[in-house]
Coordinates of C-alpha atoms (C1' of nucleotides) in Angstrom, one line a residue:
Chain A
X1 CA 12.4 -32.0 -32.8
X2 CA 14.6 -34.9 -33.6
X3 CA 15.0 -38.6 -33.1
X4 CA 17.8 -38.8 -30.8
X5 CA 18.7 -42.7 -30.2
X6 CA 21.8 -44.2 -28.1
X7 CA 24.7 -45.9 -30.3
X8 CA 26.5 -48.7 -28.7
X9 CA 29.6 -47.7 -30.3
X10 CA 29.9 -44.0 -29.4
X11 CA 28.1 -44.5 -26.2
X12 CA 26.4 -41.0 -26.6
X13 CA 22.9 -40.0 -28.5
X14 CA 22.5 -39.5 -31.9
X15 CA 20.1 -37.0 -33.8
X16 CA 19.0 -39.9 -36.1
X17 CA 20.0 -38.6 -39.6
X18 CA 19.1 -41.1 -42.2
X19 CA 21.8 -42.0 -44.6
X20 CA 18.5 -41.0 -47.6
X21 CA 16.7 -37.9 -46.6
X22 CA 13.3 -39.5 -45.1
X23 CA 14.0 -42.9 -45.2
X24 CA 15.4 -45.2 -42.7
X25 CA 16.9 -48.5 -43.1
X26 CA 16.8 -51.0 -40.5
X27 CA 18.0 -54.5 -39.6
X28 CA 16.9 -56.3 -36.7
X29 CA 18.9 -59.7 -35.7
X30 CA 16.3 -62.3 -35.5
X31 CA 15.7 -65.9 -34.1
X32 CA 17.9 -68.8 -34.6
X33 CA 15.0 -71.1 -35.6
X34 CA 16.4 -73.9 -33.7
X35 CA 13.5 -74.1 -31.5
X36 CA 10.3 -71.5 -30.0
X37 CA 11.8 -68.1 -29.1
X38 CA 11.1 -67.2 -25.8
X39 CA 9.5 -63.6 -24.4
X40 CA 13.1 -62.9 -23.6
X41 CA 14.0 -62.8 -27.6
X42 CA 10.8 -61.3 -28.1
X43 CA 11.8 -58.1 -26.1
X44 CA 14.1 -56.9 -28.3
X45 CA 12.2 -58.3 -31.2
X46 CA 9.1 -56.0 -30.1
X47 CA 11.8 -53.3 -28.8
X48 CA 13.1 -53.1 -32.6
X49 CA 9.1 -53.0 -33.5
X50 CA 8.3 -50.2 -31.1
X51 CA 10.9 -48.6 -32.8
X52 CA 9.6 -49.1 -36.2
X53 CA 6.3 -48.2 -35.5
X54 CA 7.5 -45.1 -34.0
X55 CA 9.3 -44.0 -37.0
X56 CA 6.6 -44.6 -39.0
X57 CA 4.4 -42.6 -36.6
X58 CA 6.9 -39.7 -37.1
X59 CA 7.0 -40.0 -40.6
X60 CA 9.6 -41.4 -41.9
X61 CA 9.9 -44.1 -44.5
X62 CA 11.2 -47.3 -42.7
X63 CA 12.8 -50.3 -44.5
X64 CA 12.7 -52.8 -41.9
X65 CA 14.4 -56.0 -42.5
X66 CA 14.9 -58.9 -40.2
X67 CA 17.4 -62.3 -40.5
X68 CA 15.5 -65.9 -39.9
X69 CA 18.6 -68.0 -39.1
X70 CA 17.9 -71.2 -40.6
X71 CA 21.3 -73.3 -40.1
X72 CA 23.7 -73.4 -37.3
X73 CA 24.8 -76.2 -34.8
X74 CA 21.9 -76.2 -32.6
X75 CA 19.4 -76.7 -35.8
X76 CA 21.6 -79.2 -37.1
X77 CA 21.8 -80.9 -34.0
X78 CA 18.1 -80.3 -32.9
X79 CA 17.1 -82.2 -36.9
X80 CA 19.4 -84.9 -36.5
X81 CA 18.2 -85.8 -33.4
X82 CA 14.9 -85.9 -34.6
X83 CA 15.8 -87.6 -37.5
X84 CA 14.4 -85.1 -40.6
X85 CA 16.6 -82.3 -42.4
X86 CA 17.2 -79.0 -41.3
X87 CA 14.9 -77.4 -43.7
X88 CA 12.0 -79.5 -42.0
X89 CA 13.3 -78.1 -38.6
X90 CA 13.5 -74.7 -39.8
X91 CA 10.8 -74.6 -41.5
X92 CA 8.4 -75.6 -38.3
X93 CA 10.2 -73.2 -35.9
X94 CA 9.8 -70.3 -38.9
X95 CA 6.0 -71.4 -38.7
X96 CA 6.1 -70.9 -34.9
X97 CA 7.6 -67.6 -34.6
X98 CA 6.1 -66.3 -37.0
X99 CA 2.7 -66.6 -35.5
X100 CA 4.0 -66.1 -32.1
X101 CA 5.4 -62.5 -33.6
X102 CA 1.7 -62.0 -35.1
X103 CA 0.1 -62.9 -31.6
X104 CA 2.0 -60.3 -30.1
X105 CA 1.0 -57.3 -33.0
X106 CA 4.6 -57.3 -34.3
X107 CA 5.3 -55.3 -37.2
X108 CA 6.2 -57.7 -40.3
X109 CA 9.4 -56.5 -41.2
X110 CA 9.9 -55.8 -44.9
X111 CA 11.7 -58.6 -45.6
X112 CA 12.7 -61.9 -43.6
X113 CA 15.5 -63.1 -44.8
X114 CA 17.0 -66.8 -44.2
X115 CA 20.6 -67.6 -44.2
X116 CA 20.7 -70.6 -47.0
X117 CA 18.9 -68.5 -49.2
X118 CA 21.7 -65.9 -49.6
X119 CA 24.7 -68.4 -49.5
X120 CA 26.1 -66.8 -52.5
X121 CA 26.1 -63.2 -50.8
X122 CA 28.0 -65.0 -48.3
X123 CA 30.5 -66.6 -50.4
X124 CA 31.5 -63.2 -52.1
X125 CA 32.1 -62.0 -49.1
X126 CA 34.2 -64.7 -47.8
X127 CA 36.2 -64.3 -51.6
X128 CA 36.3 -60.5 -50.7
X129 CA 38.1 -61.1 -47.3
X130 CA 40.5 -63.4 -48.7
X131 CA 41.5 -61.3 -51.6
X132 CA 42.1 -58.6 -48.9
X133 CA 44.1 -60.5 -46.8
X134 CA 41.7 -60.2 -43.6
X135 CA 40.8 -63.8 -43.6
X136 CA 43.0 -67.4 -44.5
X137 CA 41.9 -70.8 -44.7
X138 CA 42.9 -73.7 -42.2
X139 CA 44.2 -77.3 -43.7
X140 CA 40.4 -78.7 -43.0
X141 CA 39.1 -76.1 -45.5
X142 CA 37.7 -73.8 -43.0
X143 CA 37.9 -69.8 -43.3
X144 CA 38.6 -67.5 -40.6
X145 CA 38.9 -63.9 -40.3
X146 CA 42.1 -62.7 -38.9
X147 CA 41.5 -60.0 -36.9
X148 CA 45.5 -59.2 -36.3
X149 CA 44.3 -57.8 -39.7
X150 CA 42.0 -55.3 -38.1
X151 CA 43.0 -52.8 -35.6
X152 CA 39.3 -51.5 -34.6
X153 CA 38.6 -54.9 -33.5
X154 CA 37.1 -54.8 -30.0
X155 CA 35.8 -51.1 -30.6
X156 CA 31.9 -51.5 -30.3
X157 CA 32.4 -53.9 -27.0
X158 CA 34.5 -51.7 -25.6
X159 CA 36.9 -54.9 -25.6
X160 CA 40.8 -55.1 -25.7
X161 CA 41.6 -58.0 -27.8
X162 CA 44.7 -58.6 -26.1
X163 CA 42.9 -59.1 -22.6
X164 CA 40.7 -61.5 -24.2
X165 CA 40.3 -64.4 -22.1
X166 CA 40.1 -67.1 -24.7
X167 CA 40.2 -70.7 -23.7
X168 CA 39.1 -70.1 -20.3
X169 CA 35.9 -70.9 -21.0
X170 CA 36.0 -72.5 -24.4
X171 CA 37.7 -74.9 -26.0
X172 CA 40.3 -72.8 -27.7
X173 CA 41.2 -74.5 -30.8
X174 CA 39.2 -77.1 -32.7
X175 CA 39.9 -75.9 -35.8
X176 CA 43.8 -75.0 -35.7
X177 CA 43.4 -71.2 -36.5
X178 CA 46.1 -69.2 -36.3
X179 CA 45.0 -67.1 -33.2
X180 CA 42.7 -68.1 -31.1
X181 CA 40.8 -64.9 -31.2
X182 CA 39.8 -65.6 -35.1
X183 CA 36.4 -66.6 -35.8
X184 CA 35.0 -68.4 -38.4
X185 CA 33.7 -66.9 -41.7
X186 CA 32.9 -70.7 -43.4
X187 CA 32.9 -73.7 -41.9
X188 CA 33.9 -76.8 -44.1
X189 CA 32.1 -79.6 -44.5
X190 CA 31.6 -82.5 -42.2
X191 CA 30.3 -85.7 -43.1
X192 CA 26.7 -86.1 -41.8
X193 CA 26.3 -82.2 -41.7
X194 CA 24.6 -80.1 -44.3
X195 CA 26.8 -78.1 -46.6
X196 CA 26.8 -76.4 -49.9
X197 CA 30.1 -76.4 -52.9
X198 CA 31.2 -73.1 -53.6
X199 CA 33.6 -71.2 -54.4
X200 CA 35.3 -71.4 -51.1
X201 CA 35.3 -74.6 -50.7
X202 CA 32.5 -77.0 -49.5
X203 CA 30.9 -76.1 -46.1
X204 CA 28.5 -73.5 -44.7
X205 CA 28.7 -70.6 -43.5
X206 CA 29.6 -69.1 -39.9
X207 CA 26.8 -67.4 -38.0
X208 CA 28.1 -63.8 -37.8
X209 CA 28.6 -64.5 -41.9
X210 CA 25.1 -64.2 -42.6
X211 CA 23.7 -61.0 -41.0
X212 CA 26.3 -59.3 -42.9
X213 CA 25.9 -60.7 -46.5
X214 CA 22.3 -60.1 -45.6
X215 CA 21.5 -56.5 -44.1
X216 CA 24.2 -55.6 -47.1
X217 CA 22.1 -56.8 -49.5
X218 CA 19.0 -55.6 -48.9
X219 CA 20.2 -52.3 -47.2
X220 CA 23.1 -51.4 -49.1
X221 CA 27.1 -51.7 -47.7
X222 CA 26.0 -48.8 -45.5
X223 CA 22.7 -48.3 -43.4
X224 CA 21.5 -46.7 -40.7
X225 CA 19.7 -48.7 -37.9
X226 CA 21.1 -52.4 -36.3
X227 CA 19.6 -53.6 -33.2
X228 CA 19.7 -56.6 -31.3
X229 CA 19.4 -57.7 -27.9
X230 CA 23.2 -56.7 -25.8
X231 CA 24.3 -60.2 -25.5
X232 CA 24.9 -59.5 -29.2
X233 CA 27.3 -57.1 -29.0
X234 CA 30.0 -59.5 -28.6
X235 CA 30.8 -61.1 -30.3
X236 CA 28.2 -61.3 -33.1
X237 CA 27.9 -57.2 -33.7
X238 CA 31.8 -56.8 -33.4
X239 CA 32.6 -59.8 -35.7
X240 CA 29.7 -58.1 -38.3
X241 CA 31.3 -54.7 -37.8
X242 CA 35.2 -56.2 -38.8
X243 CA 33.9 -58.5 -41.7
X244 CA 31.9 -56.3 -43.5
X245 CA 34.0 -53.1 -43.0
X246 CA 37.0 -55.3 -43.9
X247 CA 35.1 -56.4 -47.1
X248 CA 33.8 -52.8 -48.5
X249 CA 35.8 -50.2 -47.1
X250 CA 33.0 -48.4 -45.8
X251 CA 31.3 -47.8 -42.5
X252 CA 28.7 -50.5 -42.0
X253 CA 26.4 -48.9 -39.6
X254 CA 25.2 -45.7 -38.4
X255 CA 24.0 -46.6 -35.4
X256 CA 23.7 -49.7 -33.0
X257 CA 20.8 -50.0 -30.8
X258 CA 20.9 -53.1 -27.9
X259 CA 18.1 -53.9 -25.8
X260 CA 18.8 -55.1 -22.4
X261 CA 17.7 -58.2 -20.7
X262 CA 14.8 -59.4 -19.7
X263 CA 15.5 -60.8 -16.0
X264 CA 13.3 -63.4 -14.4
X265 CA 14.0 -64.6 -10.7
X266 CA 16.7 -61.7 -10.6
X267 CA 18.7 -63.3 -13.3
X268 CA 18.4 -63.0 -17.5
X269 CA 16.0 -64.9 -19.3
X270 CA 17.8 -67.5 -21.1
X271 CA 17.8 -71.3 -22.3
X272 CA 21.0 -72.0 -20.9
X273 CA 19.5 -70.4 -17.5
X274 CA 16.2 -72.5 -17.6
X275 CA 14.3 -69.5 -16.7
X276 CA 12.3 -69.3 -19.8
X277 CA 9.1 -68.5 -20.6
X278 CA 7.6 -68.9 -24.3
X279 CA 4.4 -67.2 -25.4
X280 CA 2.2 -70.1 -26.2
X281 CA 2.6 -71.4 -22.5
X282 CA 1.9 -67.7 -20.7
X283 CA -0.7 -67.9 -23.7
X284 CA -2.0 -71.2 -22.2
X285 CA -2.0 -69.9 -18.5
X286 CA -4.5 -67.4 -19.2
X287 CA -2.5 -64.2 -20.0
X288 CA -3.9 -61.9 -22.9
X289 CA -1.5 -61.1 -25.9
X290 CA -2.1 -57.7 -25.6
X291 CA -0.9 -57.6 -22.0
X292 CA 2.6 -59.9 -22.9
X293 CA 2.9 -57.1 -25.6
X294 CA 2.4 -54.2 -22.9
X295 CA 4.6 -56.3 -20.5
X296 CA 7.7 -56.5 -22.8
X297 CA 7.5 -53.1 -24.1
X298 CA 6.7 -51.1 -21.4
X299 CA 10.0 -50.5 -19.6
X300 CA 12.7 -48.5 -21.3
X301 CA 14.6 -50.5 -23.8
X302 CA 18.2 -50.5 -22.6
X303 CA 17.3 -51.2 -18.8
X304 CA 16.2 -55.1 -17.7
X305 CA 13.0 -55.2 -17.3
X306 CA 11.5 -57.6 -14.5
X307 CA 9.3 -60.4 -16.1
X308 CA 7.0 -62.2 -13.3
X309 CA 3.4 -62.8 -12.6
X310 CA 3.5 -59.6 -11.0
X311 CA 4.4 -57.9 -13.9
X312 CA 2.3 -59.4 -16.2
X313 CA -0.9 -58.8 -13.8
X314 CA 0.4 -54.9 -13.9
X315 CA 0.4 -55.0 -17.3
X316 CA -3.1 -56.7 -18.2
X317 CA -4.7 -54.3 -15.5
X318 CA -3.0 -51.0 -17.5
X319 CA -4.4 -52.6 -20.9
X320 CA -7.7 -53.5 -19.1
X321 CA -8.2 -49.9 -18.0
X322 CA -7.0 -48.4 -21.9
X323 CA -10.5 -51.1 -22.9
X324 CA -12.5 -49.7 -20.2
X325 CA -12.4 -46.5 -22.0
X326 CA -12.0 -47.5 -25.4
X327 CA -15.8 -49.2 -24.4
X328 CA -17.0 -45.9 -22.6
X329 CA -16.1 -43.8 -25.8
X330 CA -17.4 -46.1 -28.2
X331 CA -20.6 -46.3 -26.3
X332 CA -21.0 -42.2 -25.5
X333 CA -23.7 -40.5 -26.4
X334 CA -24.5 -36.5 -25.3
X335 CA -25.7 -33.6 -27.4
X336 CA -23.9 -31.2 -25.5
X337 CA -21.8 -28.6 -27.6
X338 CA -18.3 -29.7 -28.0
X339 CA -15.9 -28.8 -25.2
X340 CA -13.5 -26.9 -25.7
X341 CA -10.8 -28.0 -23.0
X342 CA -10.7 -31.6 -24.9
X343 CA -8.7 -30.7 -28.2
X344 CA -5.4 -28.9 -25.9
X345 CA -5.7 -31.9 -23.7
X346 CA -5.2 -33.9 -26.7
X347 CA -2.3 -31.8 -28.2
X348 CA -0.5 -32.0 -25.3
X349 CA -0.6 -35.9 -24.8
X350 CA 0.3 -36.0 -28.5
X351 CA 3.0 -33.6 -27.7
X352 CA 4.2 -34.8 -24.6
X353 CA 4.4 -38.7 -26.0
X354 CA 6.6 -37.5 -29.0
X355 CA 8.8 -35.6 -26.8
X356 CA 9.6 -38.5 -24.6
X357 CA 10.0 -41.1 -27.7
X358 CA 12.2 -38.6 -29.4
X359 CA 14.7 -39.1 -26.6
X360 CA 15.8 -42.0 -27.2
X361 CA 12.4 -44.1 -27.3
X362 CA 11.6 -43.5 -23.7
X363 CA 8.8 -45.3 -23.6
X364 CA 8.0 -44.7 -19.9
X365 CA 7.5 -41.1 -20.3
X366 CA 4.9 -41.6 -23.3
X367 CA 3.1 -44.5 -21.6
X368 CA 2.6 -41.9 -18.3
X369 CA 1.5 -39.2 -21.1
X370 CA -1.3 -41.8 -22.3
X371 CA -2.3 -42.5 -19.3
X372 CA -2.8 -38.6 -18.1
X373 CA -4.8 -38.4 -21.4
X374 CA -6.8 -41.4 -20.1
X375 CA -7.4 -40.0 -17.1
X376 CA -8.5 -36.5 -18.1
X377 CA -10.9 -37.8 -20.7
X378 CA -12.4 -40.1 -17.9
X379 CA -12.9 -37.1 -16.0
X380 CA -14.9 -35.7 -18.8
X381 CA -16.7 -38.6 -19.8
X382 CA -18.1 -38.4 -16.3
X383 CA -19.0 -35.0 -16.0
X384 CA -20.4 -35.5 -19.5
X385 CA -18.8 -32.8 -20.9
X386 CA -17.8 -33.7 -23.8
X387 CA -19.9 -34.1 -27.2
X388 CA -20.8 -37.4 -29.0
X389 CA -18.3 -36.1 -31.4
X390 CA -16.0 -35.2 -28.8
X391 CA -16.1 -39.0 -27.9
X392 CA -15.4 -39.6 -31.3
X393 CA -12.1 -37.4 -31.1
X394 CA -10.4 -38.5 -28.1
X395 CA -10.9 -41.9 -29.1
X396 CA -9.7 -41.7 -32.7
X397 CA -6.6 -40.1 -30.4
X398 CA -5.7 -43.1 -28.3
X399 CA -6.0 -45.0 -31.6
X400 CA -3.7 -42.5 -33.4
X401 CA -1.1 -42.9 -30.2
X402 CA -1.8 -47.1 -30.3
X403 CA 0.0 -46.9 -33.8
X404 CA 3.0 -46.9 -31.8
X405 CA 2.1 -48.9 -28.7
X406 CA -0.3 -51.4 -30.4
X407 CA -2.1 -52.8 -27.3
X408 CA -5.1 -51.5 -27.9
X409 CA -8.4 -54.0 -29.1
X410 CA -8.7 -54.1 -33.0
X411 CA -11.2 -51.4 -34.0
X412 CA -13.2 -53.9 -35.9
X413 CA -15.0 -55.8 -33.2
X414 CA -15.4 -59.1 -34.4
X415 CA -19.4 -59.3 -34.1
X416 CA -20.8 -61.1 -31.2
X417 CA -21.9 -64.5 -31.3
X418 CA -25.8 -64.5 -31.7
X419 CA -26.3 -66.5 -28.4
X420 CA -24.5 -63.6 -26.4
X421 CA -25.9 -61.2 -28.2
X422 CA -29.1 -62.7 -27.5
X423 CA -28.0 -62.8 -24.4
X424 CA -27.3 -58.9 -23.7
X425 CA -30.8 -58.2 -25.4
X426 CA -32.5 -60.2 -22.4
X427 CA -30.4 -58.8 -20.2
X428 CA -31.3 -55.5 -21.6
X429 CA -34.8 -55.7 -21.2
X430 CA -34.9 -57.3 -18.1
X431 CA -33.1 -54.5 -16.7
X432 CA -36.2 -52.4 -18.5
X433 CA -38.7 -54.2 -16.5
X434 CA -36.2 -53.4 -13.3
X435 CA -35.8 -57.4 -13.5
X436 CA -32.8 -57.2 -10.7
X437 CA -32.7 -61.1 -10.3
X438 CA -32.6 -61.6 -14.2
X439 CA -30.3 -58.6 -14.8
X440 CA -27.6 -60.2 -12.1
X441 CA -27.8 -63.8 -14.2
X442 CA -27.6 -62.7 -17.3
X443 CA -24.4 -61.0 -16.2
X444 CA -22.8 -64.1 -14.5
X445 CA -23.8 -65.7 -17.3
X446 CA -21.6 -63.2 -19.7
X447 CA -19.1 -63.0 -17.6
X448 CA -18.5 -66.8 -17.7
X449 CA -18.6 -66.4 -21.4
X450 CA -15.2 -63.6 -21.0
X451 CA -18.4 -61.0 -21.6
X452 CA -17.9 -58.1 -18.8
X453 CA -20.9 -56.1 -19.0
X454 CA -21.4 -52.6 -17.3
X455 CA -24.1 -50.2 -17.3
X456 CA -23.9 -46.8 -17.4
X457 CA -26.1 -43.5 -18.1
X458 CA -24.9 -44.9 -21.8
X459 CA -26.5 -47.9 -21.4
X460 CA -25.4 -51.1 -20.9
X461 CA -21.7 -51.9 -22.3
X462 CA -19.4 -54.9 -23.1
X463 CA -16.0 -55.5 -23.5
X464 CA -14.1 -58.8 -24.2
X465 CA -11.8 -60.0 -21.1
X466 CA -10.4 -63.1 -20.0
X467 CA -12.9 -65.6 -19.2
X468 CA -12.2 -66.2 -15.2
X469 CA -9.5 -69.4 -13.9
X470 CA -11.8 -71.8 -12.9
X471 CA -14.6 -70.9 -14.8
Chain B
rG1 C1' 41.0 -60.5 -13.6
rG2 C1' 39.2 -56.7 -17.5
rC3 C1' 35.0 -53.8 -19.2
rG4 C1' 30.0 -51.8 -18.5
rA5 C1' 25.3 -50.9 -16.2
rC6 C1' 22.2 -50.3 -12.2
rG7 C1' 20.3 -49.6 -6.8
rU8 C1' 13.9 -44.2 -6.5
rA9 C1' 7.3 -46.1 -2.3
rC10 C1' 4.4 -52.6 -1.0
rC11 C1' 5.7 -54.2 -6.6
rC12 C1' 7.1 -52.4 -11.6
rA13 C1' 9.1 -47.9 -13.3
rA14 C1' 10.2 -42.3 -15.1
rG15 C1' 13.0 -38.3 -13.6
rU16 C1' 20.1 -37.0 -14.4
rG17 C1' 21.3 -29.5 -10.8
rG18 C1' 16.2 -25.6 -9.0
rU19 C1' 8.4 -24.8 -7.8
rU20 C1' 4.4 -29.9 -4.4
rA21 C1' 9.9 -36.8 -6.9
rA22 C1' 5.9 -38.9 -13.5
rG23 C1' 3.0 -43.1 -14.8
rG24 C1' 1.1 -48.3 -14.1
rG25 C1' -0.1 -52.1 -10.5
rG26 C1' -1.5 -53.1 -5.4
rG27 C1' -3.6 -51.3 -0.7
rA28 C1' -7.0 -47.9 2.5
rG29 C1' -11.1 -44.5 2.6
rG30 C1' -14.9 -41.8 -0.2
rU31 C1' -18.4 -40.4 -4.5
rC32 C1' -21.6 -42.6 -8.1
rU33 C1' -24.7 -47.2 -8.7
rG34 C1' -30.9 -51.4 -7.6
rC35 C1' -26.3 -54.4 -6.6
rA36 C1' -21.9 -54.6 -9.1
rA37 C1' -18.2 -53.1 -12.4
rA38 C1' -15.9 -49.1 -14.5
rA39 C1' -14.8 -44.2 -13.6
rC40 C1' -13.7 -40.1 -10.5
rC41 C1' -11.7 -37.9 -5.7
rU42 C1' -8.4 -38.4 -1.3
rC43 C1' -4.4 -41.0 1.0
rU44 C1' -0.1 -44.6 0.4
rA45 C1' 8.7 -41.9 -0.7
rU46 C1' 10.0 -34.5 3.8
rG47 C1' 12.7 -38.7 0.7
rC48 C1' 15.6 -41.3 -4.0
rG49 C1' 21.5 -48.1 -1.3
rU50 C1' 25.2 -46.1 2.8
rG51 C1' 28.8 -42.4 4.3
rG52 C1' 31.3 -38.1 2.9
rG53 C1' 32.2 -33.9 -0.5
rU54 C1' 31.2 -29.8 -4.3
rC55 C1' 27.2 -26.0 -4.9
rC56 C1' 23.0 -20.7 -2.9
rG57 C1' 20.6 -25.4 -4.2
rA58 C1' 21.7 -32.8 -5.7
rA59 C1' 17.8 -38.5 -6.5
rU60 C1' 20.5 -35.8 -10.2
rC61 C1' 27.8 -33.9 -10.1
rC62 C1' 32.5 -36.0 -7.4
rC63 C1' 34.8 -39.7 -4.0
rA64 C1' 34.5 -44.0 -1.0
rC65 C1' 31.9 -48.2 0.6
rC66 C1' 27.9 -51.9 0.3
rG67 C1' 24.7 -54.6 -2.9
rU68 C1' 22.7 -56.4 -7.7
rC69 C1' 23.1 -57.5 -12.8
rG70 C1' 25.4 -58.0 -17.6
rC71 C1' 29.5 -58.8 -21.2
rC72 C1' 34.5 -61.0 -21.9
rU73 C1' 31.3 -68.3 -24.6
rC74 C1' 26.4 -70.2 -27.8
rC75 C1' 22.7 -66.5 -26.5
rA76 C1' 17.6 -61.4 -28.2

RNA sequence: GGCGACGUACCCAAGUGGUUAAGGGGGAGGUCUGCAAAACCUCUAUGCGUGGGUCCGAAUCCCACCGUCGCCUCCA
């Protein structure tokens, strides 16, 4: 079995052949930190996590390495406005993400990289270009790559450069390139705007600039993973592609992965739309991280994916039934001999869940092979079947799978609070003394608390939920 | 105008030529339970936007039409 995964460019699956035997190197596009990222950046954020995770899972070595883009218009505008520097700015929205990306059980990627950290990177590139012809600079100081210089241009978006449509829906020219088409490499200084003297003048650098200096630098000229959400693909990913292949004479990357959309009200999720949602708020409103997590992830990457209350609600109700039997194994107990039927079941979720990641991380399939696991061990958890140690199994199972999904609850419960553990020993015991009144209290009274208890043959379990609206 | 996706049950969403069209959510009924909850069982698409065509056979391939979305601009 291999890891087959679409490329943008070719348009076809790829056996995933790492450039190093074992070890695959990936760079993830992330946030401009000009403000909180939204759930819409944080699908492909958690898509390029699910991958990782998966790799990992299957054994590979993974170099995972996503860009913090800490200087471009919006931050510059969004500081000024507000009166502090850009680092300040930055530096707050870094803070944000990065516990927004926490709450949500994403992966920290191997490195984090931010854009005025590498400016020298940047600059030898831009010195590279120019020595190579592929990119002049304009009477204001400014450098732009010429892409008359690079026949491939327009390759990865399936665009014709010469049916461009430039200055229809942008101001064409405000910096008196030579085509239109060109893009910016460095951007020279303007008073009142941050900028750093180099080589190439004084200035800072353009935004698809960074990404390249960066994943070269820590990946090498050539790698083998680059994702990124499809609104990337042009012109950021097309501009990366010409630049940095311009610059070494090598191909830049092996394969390009794009998430789709998230939609919302039938349209995609984005700032310019006003349809956002950000984490803290759905956060706020009652919705559990784990249940955003399994919301954004659960649909296959390159499709939209609907984000709405309804969604969410599907979502927490799947992750609420993947806790009610986390609980139910945890709490098992039977001395029955082991049963044999549980260790194929097992193989063949494990089997069937790799299978349908293989092909081109198709989530959907794996999630449906989980949930058949869940059901069948459910069955047997019933029919008490199974052996204490059989619990044991099936649960260290789901865990093994949750590597991957990570919406499962951390295996180290946090230890109750004495009062509510107080409060489940009087519940306990009044159930003992068949104390129905007391029993039924005691539960509204956990429940209020985000305590749901249960009994079973097992005794009387808990798990963590939500505590109710209006409670 | 160019390019590219997609339209599967009440909702979300797999399946891309061949037994009974995954899975999650929701709904209905039932079992279990002191009552609940959870769980389990049964049911909830003879049909996969519409109309043609190819084939022994199509949700899956081809054509047309209708509809939705995305990219061509900053954007995950």
């Amino acid at each position: 079995m291999t890891v087959r995964l679409h490329d943008t460019l070719t348009g076809e699956l790829q056996a995933l052949d790492p450039l190093e035997a074992g070890h695959v190197r990936i760079y993830s596009c992330g946030p401009t930190v000009y403000g909180p990222a939204h759930v819409g950046n944080f699908r492909s954020f958690l898509f390029a996590d699910v991958l990782v995770r998966y790799l990992r899972w299957r054994g590979y070595r993974v170099t995972w390495v996503m860009n913090l883009t800490d200087v471009d218009d919006k931050i510059i505008r969004g500081a000024a406005s507000e009166g502090i520097g850009i680092e300040a700015l930055a530096a707050r929205h870094i803070e944000g993400f990065l516990a927004d990306a926490a709450t949500l059980r994403m992966t920290t990627p191997d490195v984090l990289p931010r854009a005025t950290a590498h400016i020298p990177q940047m600059v030898e590139l831009v010195e590279t270009l120019l020595e190579r012809g592929h990119a002049y600079r304009t009477d204001d100081g400014s450098v732009f790559f010429r892409i008359a210089s690079w026949p491939a241009y327009g390759r990865l978006a399936r665009l014709d450069p010469d049916a461009m449509r430039v200055g229809e829906r942008v101001a064409a020219d405000e910096y008196s390139k030579d085509d239109a088409r060109d893009f910016v490499l460095w951007k020279a200084a303007k008073p009142g705007e941050p900028s750093w003297d180099t080589a190439v003048g004084s200035g800072r650098p353009g935004w698809h600039l960074e990404c390249s200096a960066m994943s070269m630098a820590y990946l090498g000229r050539s790698f083998d993973i680059h994702t990124g959400g499809v609104d990337l693909v042009f012109p950021h990913h097309e501009d990366e592609i010409a630049q940095s292949e311009a610059a070494t004479g090598e191909p830049f990357v092996r394969t390009w992965l794009h998430c789709a959309h998230l939609q919302m009200g039938g349209r995609k999720m984005a700032k310019s739309e006003g349809n956002i949602a950000r984490v803290s708020e759905l956060l706020a409103s009652g919705l559990e991280p784990r249940a955003l997590r399994y919301a954004l992830i659960a649909a296959h990457y390159r499709t939209g994916l609907s984000f709405s209350d309804e969604s969410t609600g599907a979502a927490a109700a799947a992750v609420a039934r993947l806790d009610a039997l986390v609980a139910a194994l945890a709490a098992y107990a039977s001395d029955v001999p082991d049963d044999p039927g549980l260790p194929p079941v097992i193989g063949a979720a494990r089997e069937a869940f790799a299978v349908a990641m293989d092909d081109d991380l198709g989530i959907s399939a794996a999630l449906a092979a989980v949930f058949e696991l869940v059901r069948d061990v459910n069955r047997r958890i019933a029919a008490r079947t199974i052996s204490t140690a059989d619990a044991r199994r099936a649960l260290d199972a789901l865990r093994d799978l949750d590597r991957v999904l990570g919406v499962l609850p951390d295996a180290g419960e946090p230890a109750l609070g004495a009062d509510l553990a107080e409060l489940l020993d009087l519940r306990a015991a009044a159930r003992a003394a068949r104390d129905w009144a007391a029993s039924d209290r005691l539960r509204d009274e956990l429940a209020a608390r985000g305590i749901a208890v249960e009994d079973s043959r097992d005794g009387q379990r808990w798990r963590r939920v939500g505590v109710p609206s209006g409670a």
